[in-house]
Coordinates of C-alpha atoms and ligand atoms in Angstrom, one line a residue:
X252 CA 0.2 0.1 0.0
X253 CA 1.5 3.5 -1.1
X254 CA 2.2 5.7 2.0
X255 CA 0.2 8.8 2.3
X256 CA 2.4 11.7 2.4
X257 CA 0.0 14.7 3.0
X258 CA -3.5 15.5 4.1
X259 CA -5.6 19.1 3.7
X260 CA -8.6 19.1 5.8
X261 CA -11.1 21.9 4.8
X262 CA -13.5 22.7 7.3
X263 CA -16.5 25.3 6.9
X264 CA -18.1 25.9 10.2
X265 CA -21.6 26.3 9.9
X266 CA -22.7 27.1 13.0
X267 CA -22.1 25.4 16.7
X268 CA -18.9 23.2 17.5
X269 CA -19.3 20.1 16.0
X270 CA -18.1 21.0 12.3
X271 CA -14.6 22.0 14.0
X272 CA -14.7 19.6 16.8
X273 CA -14.9 16.7 14.4
X274 CA -12.1 18.1 12.0
X275 CA -9.8 19.0 14.7
X276 CA -10.1 15.2 16.0
X277 CA -9.7 13.8 12.6
X278 CA -6.9 16.1 11.7
X279 CA -4.8 15.1 14.9
X280 CA -5.6 11.6 14.4
X281 CA -4.2 11.7 10.7
X282 CA -1.2 13.2 11.7
X283 CA -0.9 10.8 14.9
X284 CA -1.8 7.9 12.7
X285 CA 0.4 8.4 9.8
X286 CA 3.2 11.0 10.7
X287 CA 2.4 12.7 7.4
X288 CA 1.9 16.4 7.2
X289 CA -1.3 17.4 8.1
X290 CA -3.1 20.8 7.4
X291 CA -6.7 21.9 8.9
X292 CA -8.0 24.7 6.8
X293 CA -11.0 26.4 8.8
X294 CA -12.9 29.4 8.2
X295 CA -13.7 29.9 11.7
X296 CA -10.6 30.2 14.2
X297 CA -12.6 31.1 17.3
X298 CA -14.8 28.0 17.4
X299 CA -11.5 26.2 17.2
X300 CA -10.0 28.0 20.0
X301 CA -12.9 27.2 22.2
X302 CA -12.3 23.7 21.8
X303 CA -8.3 23.9 22.1
X304 CA -7.6 26.9 24.5
X305 CA -3.9 26.2 24.1
X306 CA -4.2 27.8 20.5
X307 CA -3.5 31.1 20.0
X308 CA -6.6 33.3 18.9
X309 CA -6.8 34.6 15.4
X310 CA -3.5 33.7 14.3
X311 CA -3.6 32.4 10.9
X312 CA -1.1 29.7 10.7
X313 CA 0.3 27.8 13.9
X314 CA 1.0 24.2 14.5
X315 CA -0.1 22.1 17.4
X316 CA -0.4 18.6 17.9
X317 CA 1.4 17.9 14.9
X318 CA -1.6 19.7 12.9
X319 CA -0.9 23.0 11.0
X320 CA -3.7 25.0 11.5
X321 CA -4.4 27.6 8.8
X322 CA -7.2 30.1 8.5
X323 CA -9.5 29.3 5.5
X324 CA -9.6 32.8 3.6
X325 CA -10.5 33.8 0.1
X326 CA -7.2 34.8 -0.2
X327 CA -5.2 32.2 1.3
X328 CA -2.2 30.3 -0.1
X329 CA -2.9 26.8 -0.5
X330 CA 0.3 25.9 -2.2
X331 CA 0.4 22.2 -3.5
X332 CA -2.7 20.0 -3.1
X333 CA -2.0 17.2 -0.5
X334 CA -2.0 13.4 -1.3
X335 CA -5.3 13.2 0.3
X336 CA -8.1 16.4 0.8
X337 CA -11.1 15.9 3.1
X338 CA -13.9 17.9 2.3
X339 CA -15.8 18.0 5.5
X340 CA -19.5 17.7 5.7
X341 CA -19.8 18.7 1.7
X342 CA -18.4 22.2 2.9
X343 CA -16.5 22.1 -0.8
X344 CA -13.0 23.3 -1.0
X345 CA -11.7 26.2 -2.9
X346 CA -12.2 26.1 -6.6
X347 CA -8.6 27.2 -7.1
X348 CA -7.3 24.1 -5.1
X349 CA -9.6 21.9 -6.9
X350 CA -8.4 23.3 -10.0
X351 CA -4.9 22.7 -8.9
X352 CA -5.9 18.8 -7.9
X353 CA -7.1 18.5 -11.6
X354 CA -3.6 19.8 -12.6
X355 CA -1.6 17.0 -11.0
X356 CA -2.2 14.8 -14.0
X357 CA 1.8 14.9 -14.3
X358 CA 2.1 13.8 -10.5
X359 CA 2.8 10.2 -9.8
X360 CA -0.7 9.9 -8.7
X361 CA -3.7 12.5 -8.6
X362 CA -4.8 13.8 -5.4
X363 CA -7.7 12.0 -3.8
X364 CA -11.1 14.1 -2.9
X365 CA -12.7 12.6 0.4
X366 CA -16.3 13.7 1.0
X367 CA -16.6 13.4 4.9
X368 CA -20.0 13.0 5.5
X369 CA -22.4 13.4 8.8
X370 CA -22.8 10.8 11.3
X371 CA -25.9 8.4 11.1
X372 CA -27.0 5.1 11.9
X373 CA -29.6 5.2 9.2
X374 CA -29.4 1.4 7.5
X375 CA -28.8 3.0 3.8
X376 CA -25.4 4.4 5.1
X377 CA -23.2 1.5 4.5
X378 CA -24.3 0.9 1.0
X379 CA -23.3 4.5 0.1
X380 CA -20.2 4.6 1.8
X381 CA -17.1 4.9 -0.2
X382 CA -19.0 5.3 -3.5
X383 CA -17.2 7.9 -6.1
X384 CA -19.0 10.5 -8.0
X385 CA -17.2 12.4 -11.0
X386 CA -17.0 15.8 -10.3
X387 CA -19.4 17.9 -12.3
X388 CA -16.5 19.8 -14.2
X389 CA -12.9 18.9 -13.4
X390 CA -11.3 15.3 -14.2
X391 CA -11.7 14.2 -10.5
X392 CA -13.9 11.8 -8.6
X393 CA -15.2 12.4 -5.3
X394 CA -15.1 9.6 -2.9
X395 CA -18.4 9.5 -0.2
X396 CA -16.7 8.5 3.3
X397 CA -19.5 8.0 5.8
X398 CA -18.8 7.4 9.4
X399 CA -21.1 4.7 11.1
X400 CA -21.8 2.3 13.3
X401 CA -22.0 -0.8 11.1
X402 CA -19.2 -3.0 9.6
X403 CA -18.9 -1.4 6.1
X404 CA -18.9 2.0 7.2
X405 CA -16.3 4.7 7.9
X406 CA -16.2 3.7 11.6
X407 CA -16.0 6.0 14.4
X408 CA -13.2 8.9 15.5
X409 CA -11.6 6.9 18.4
X410 CA -8.3 7.7 19.2
X411 CA -6.0 4.8 20.4
X412 CA -5.2 6.4 23.4
X413 CA -8.4 7.0 24.4
X414 CA -9.3 4.2 26.7
X415 CA -5.9 4.6 28.4
X416 CA -6.8 8.2 29.2
X417 CA -10.2 7.2 30.6
X418 CA -9.0 4.5 33.0
X419 CA -6.3 6.6 34.4
X420 CA -8.8 9.1 34.9
X421 CA -11.3 6.6 36.4
X422 CA -8.8 4.9 38.5
X423 CA -7.5 8.1 40.0
X424 CA -10.1 10.3 42.7
X425 CA -7.2 13.0 42.6
X426 CA -7.7 13.5 38.8
X427 CA -11.7 14.1 39.6
X428 CA -11.0 16.3 42.4
X429 CA -8.7 18.4 39.9
X430 CA -11.3 18.5 37.2
X431 CA -13.6 19.9 39.6
X432 CA -11.1 22.5 41.1
X433 CA -10.0 23.7 37.7
X434 CA -13.6 24.0 36.7
X435 CA -14.3 26.3 39.9
X436 CA -16.2 23.8 42.1
X437 CA -15.7 21.6 45.1
X438 CA -16.2 17.6 44.1
X439 CA -19.9 16.9 44.2
X440 CA -21.1 15.5 47.5
X441 CA -20.4 11.8 47.8
X442 CA -23.3 9.3 46.8
X443 CA -24.9 12.4 44.5
X444 CA -25.9 11.5 41.2
X445 CA -23.5 13.5 38.6
X446 CA -25.6 14.6 35.1
X447 CA -23.8 16.2 32.7
X448 CA -26.1 18.7 30.3
X449 CA -25.0 19.7 26.8
X450 CA -27.5 20.6 24.3
X451 CA -29.6 22.7 22.3
X452 CA -32.9 24.9 23.1
X453 CA -35.3 22.3 24.7
X454 CA -38.9 22.8 25.8
X455 CA -38.7 19.5 27.9
X456 CA -35.9 20.8 30.1
X457 CA -38.0 22.2 32.8
X458 CA -40.0 19.0 33.6
X459 CA -36.6 16.9 33.7
X460 CA -35.0 19.3 36.4
X461 CA -38.3 19.6 38.4
X462 CA -38.2 15.8 38.2
X463 CA -34.6 16.0 39.9
X464 CA -35.4 19.0 42.2
X465 CA -38.4 16.9 43.6
X466 CA -36.9 13.3 43.6
X467 CA -35.7 11.7 46.8
X468 CA -31.8 11.4 45.6
X469 CA -29.3 14.4 45.3
X470 CA -28.6 15.5 42.1
X471 CA -25.9 17.5 40.7
X472 CA -26.4 18.9 37.2
X473 CA -23.1 20.1 35.3
X474 CA -24.3 22.8 32.5
X475 CA -21.4 23.8 30.9
X476 CA -21.9 26.8 28.5
X477 CA -24.3 26.0 25.5
X478 CA -27.7 26.6 23.9
X479 CA -29.2 24.5 26.4
X480 CA -28.3 26.9 29.3
X481 CA -30.9 29.5 28.9
X482 CA -33.9 26.9 29.5
X483 CA -32.1 25.9 32.6
X484 CA -31.7 29.5 34.0
X485 CA -35.4 29.9 33.3
X486 CA -36.3 27.0 35.4
X487 CA -34.3 28.4 38.0
X488 CA -35.7 31.7 37.7
X489 CA -32.5 33.6 36.9
X490 CA -31.4 35.5 33.9
X491 CA -28.7 33.7 32.3
X492 CA -27.8 36.5 29.9
X493 CA -26.9 35.3 26.5
X494 CA -25.6 31.9 25.8
X495 CA -22.0 33.3 25.8
X496 CA -22.8 35.2 28.8
X497 CA -20.4 34.0 31.7
X498 CA -22.4 35.8 34.1
X499 CA -23.8 32.6 35.6
X500 CA -20.6 30.9 35.2
X501 CA -19.3 29.0 38.4
X502 CA -22.8 29.5 40.0
X503 CA -24.4 26.7 42.0
X504 CA -27.9 27.3 42.3
X505 CA -30.1 24.8 44.7
X506 CA -33.6 23.8 44.1
X507 CA -35.1 20.9 46.4
X508 CA -32.8 17.6 45.6
X509 CA -31.4 19.3 42.6
X510 CA -27.8 21.4 42.4
X511 CA -26.9 23.1 39.3
X512 CA -23.6 23.8 38.6
X513 CA -22.8 26.3 35.7
X514 CA -19.5 25.4 34.2
X515 CA -17.6 27.4 31.6
X516 CA -17.1 26.1 28.0
X517 CA -14.4 23.6 28.8
X518 CA -11.3 22.3 26.5
X519 CA -12.5 19.7 24.6
X520 CA -10.1 17.2 26.2
X521 CA -11.7 18.5 29.7
X522 CA -15.2 17.8 28.5
X523 CA -14.4 14.4 27.9
X524 CA -13.1 14.2 31.7
X525 CA -16.8 15.6 32.8
X526 CA -18.6 12.9 30.6
X527 CA -16.1 10.0 32.1
X528 CA -17.1 11.5 35.7
X529 CA -21.0 11.6 35.1
X530 CA -23.3 9.2 36.0
X531 CA -25.4 10.3 33.1
X532 CA -24.7 12.7 30.0
X533 CA -27.1 14.6 28.1
X534 CA -25.1 15.4 24.4
X535 CA -26.2 16.7 21.3
X536 CA -24.9 16.9 17.5
X537 CA -21.9 14.5 16.4
X538 CA -19.1 14.7 18.3
X539 CA -20.1 15.0 21.8
X540 CA -22.6 12.1 20.9
X541 CA -19.9 9.6 20.1
X542 CA -17.6 11.0 23.1
X543 CA -20.7 10.0 25.1
X544 CA -20.7 6.2 24.0
X545 CA -17.3 6.2 24.5
X546 CA -17.6 7.1 28.0
X547 CA -19.6 4.1 28.8
X548 CA -22.4 5.8 30.7
X549 CA -26.0 6.1 30.2
X550 CA -27.1 9.0 27.7
X551 CA -29.4 11.1 26.2
X552 CA -29.0 12.3 22.7
X553 CA -30.4 15.6 21.3
X554 CA -30.0 15.4 17.6
X555 CA -29.2 18.5 15.8
X556 CA -32.6 19.4 14.6
X557 CA -33.1 19.5 11.0
X558 CA -35.9 20.4 8.5
X559 CA -38.8 18.3 8.1
X560 CA -37.8 16.5 11.0
X561 CA -34.8 14.6 9.2
X562 CA -33.3 14.2 12.9
X563 CA -36.0 12.5 14.2
X564 CA -35.1 9.7 11.5
X565 CA -31.6 9.6 12.5
X566 CA -32.6 9.4 16.2
X567 CA -35.2 6.5 15.8
X568 CA -32.4 5.0 13.5
X569 CA -29.9 5.2 16.3
X570 CA -32.5 4.1 19.0
X571 CA -33.0 0.7 17.1
X572 CA -29.6 -0.3 17.0
X573 CA -28.8 0.9 20.6
X574 CA -31.6 -0.5 22.2
X575 CA -31.1 -3.8 20.7
X576 CA -30.4 -6.3 23.8
X577 CA -31.6 -4.1 26.5
X578 CA -34.4 -5.3 28.7
X579 CA -38.0 -3.9 27.2
X580 CA -38.8 -2.3 30.5
X581 CA -35.7 -0.2 30.2
X582 CA -35.6 0.2 26.2
X583 CA -39.3 1.4 26.3
X584 CA -38.6 4.2 29.2
X585 CA -35.3 5.1 27.5
X586 CA -36.9 5.5 24.0
X587 CA -39.5 7.8 25.5
X588 CA -37.3 10.0 27.3
X589 CA -35.0 10.4 24.0
X590 CA -38.2 11.3 22.0
X591 CA -39.3 13.6 24.6
X592 CA -36.0 15.4 24.7
X593 CA -36.0 15.7 20.9
X594 CA -39.9 16.4 20.7
X595 CA -40.7 19.2 18.3
X596 CA -43.7 19.4 20.1
X597 CA -44.2 19.0 24.3
X598 CA -45.1 15.4 25.1
X599 CA -48.3 14.9 27.3
X600 CA -47.5 16.4 30.7
X601 CA -45.2 14.3 32.8
X602 CA -44.1 11.9 30.3
X603 CA -40.5 12.6 30.4
X604 CA -40.5 12.6 34.4
X605 CA -42.3 9.2 34.2
X606 CA -39.6 7.9 31.9
X607 CA -36.8 9.1 34.0
X608 CA -38.5 8.0 37.1
X609 CA -38.7 4.2 35.3
X610 CA -34.9 4.6 34.4
X611 CA -33.3 6.6 37.4
X612 CA -33.0 3.1 39.7
X613 CA -31.5 1.1 36.7
X614 CA -28.4 2.8 36.7
X615 CA -26.3 -0.3 37.0
X616 CA -28.1 -2.3 34.0
X617 CA -28.1 1.0 31.8
X618 CA -24.2 1.2 32.5
X619 CA -23.5 -2.4 31.6
X620 CA -25.6 -1.7 28.4
X621 CA -23.4 1.3 27.6
X622 CA -20.1 -0.8 28.1
X623 CA -21.8 -3.6 25.9
X624 CA -22.7 -0.9 23.4
X625 CA -19.2 0.7 23.3
X626 CA -17.5 -2.3 22.7
X627 CA -19.9 -3.2 19.8
X628 CA -19.8 0.4 18.3
X629 CA -15.7 0.2 18.2
X630 CA -16.3 -3.1 16.0
X631 CA -16.7 -0.8 13.0
X632 CA -13.2 0.6 13.5
X633 CA -11.5 3.9 14.1
X634 CA -12.5 6.1 11.5
X635 CA -8.8 7.3 10.9
X636 CA -7.4 4.3 10.2
X637 CA -10.4 3.3 7.9
X638 CA -10.0 6.5 6.0
X639 CA -6.0 6.0 5.7
X640 CA -6.4 2.3 4.4
X641 CA -9.3 3.4 2.3
X642 CA -7.0 6.0 0.7
X643 CA -4.0 4.1 0.4
X644 CA -5.9 1.3 -1.5
X645 CA -6.8 4.0 -4.0
X646 CA -3.5 5.8 -4.5
X647 CA -1.9 2.6 -5.8
Ligands
TRH848 O1 -21.9 22.0 18.6 P1 -22.6 20.9 18.2 O2 -24.3 21.1 18.0 O3 -22.3 20.4 16.6 C1 -23.3 20.4 15.8 C2 -23.2 19.2 15.1 O4 -22.0 18.7 14.9 C3 -24.1 18.7 14.0 O5 -23.8 17.8 13.6 C4 -23.7 20.0 12.9 O6 -24.6 19.6 11.9 C5 -23.7 21.1 13.6 O7 -22.9 21.2 14.7 C6 -23.5 22.1 12.1 O8 -22.5 19.5 18.6 P2 -21.3 18.3 18.6 O9 -21.0 17.8 17.5 O10 -21.5 17.2 20.0 O11 -19.8 19.1 19.0 C7 -19.4 20.0 20.2 C8 -18.2 19.8 20.6 O12 -18.1 20.7 21.8 C9 -17.7 18.6 21.0 O13 -16.3 18.3 20.6 C10 -17.6 18.9 22.4 C11 -17.2 20.2 22.6 N1 -17.4 20.7 24.1 C12 -16.0 21.1 24.7 O14 -15.2 21.0 23.9 N2 -16.6 21.5 25.7 C13 -17.7 21.8 26.5 O15 -17.7 22.2 27.4 C14 -18.8 21.5 25.9 C15 -19.9 21.5 26.1 C16 -18.6 20.8 24.3

């Protein structure tokens, strides 16, 4: 198989953090896995800097973690095309760059154009994975690369060092204490159920928070900065300011059995630690959705809302595979909780709280299932390895 000498990853940030998060994780993985020159071209450096605060804000070019991070502007000098060009989420690549790729016919091999698609559990994914499509104008093929949970898909981003990092964190209580100290809080009281909340605006939030506040057991809800924060603040009757407002950061608000902690937006690697420390994780989009699975804890996914409810199809497709092997008396309330959390319209009053009260006492069984699921999902292979193999085979 031909060695891959260079990668260019092109990332247009639509909104939120996911596009930048997936591309940053991919670029770091490619550099670590292959040692090849890896450039991440990104149009919104701020989104990336929030995920990796070590990066210098606004610097058009810098290197970190084996990746050369370049600001993607209309006047950027892209230089020679790389062996492999990743067009993330179909955001496209610069026209001049595509023409340069097409002009490489004198080169030993013509660069490969990979369109990295969004993650979905829908059954059609494996059939479409890896299919070529001729460029409408240039003598170039684009290959559609689909992440996925099943064999025959591109797999999931899962860096080799992940398990060791997680086990090291879980084995050492001092690391958990350090996490809270660095986030500006004391560790939660022993025995309190820790729930992390990351999501989009959500009308179902109040009902769940109320169930926790009026419940028997102590619940600590850790709420890093996100679009869900507003709903939490409204429930607590406090002004959260705008999503980016930090006023509420570092605040602890108590209501009955519920303690809400407003956390700052954490560095991506720190966010992993929150997922590992928590008993339940509420996540969203794509990258946190996958990280929650690798955290091997029960979780609830808020799919990125899409037109015509396309996200509900994605949600149901994932629920179908995730709940396989789960006892029906757990699968039914879990699905109800997820549907309630993703409902475009509010569910019958109490439905989300009822689902929660059926699940809350079953933490051990749900965690066991989460562990079994993580092992199952990992069988589709690490996306970085699958991608490098896919490319090396086509660059023969
Ligand atoms: O930010 P998102 O909603 O991104 C979304 C999705 O990717 C969606 O598929 C895409 O269509 C849309 O953007 C445009 O959710 P996601 O994918 O989970 O990305 C969030 C990232 O932020 C993830 O890497 C976790 C990280 N994160 C931190 O680093 N620190 C934090 O404190 C929190 C809460 C998250």
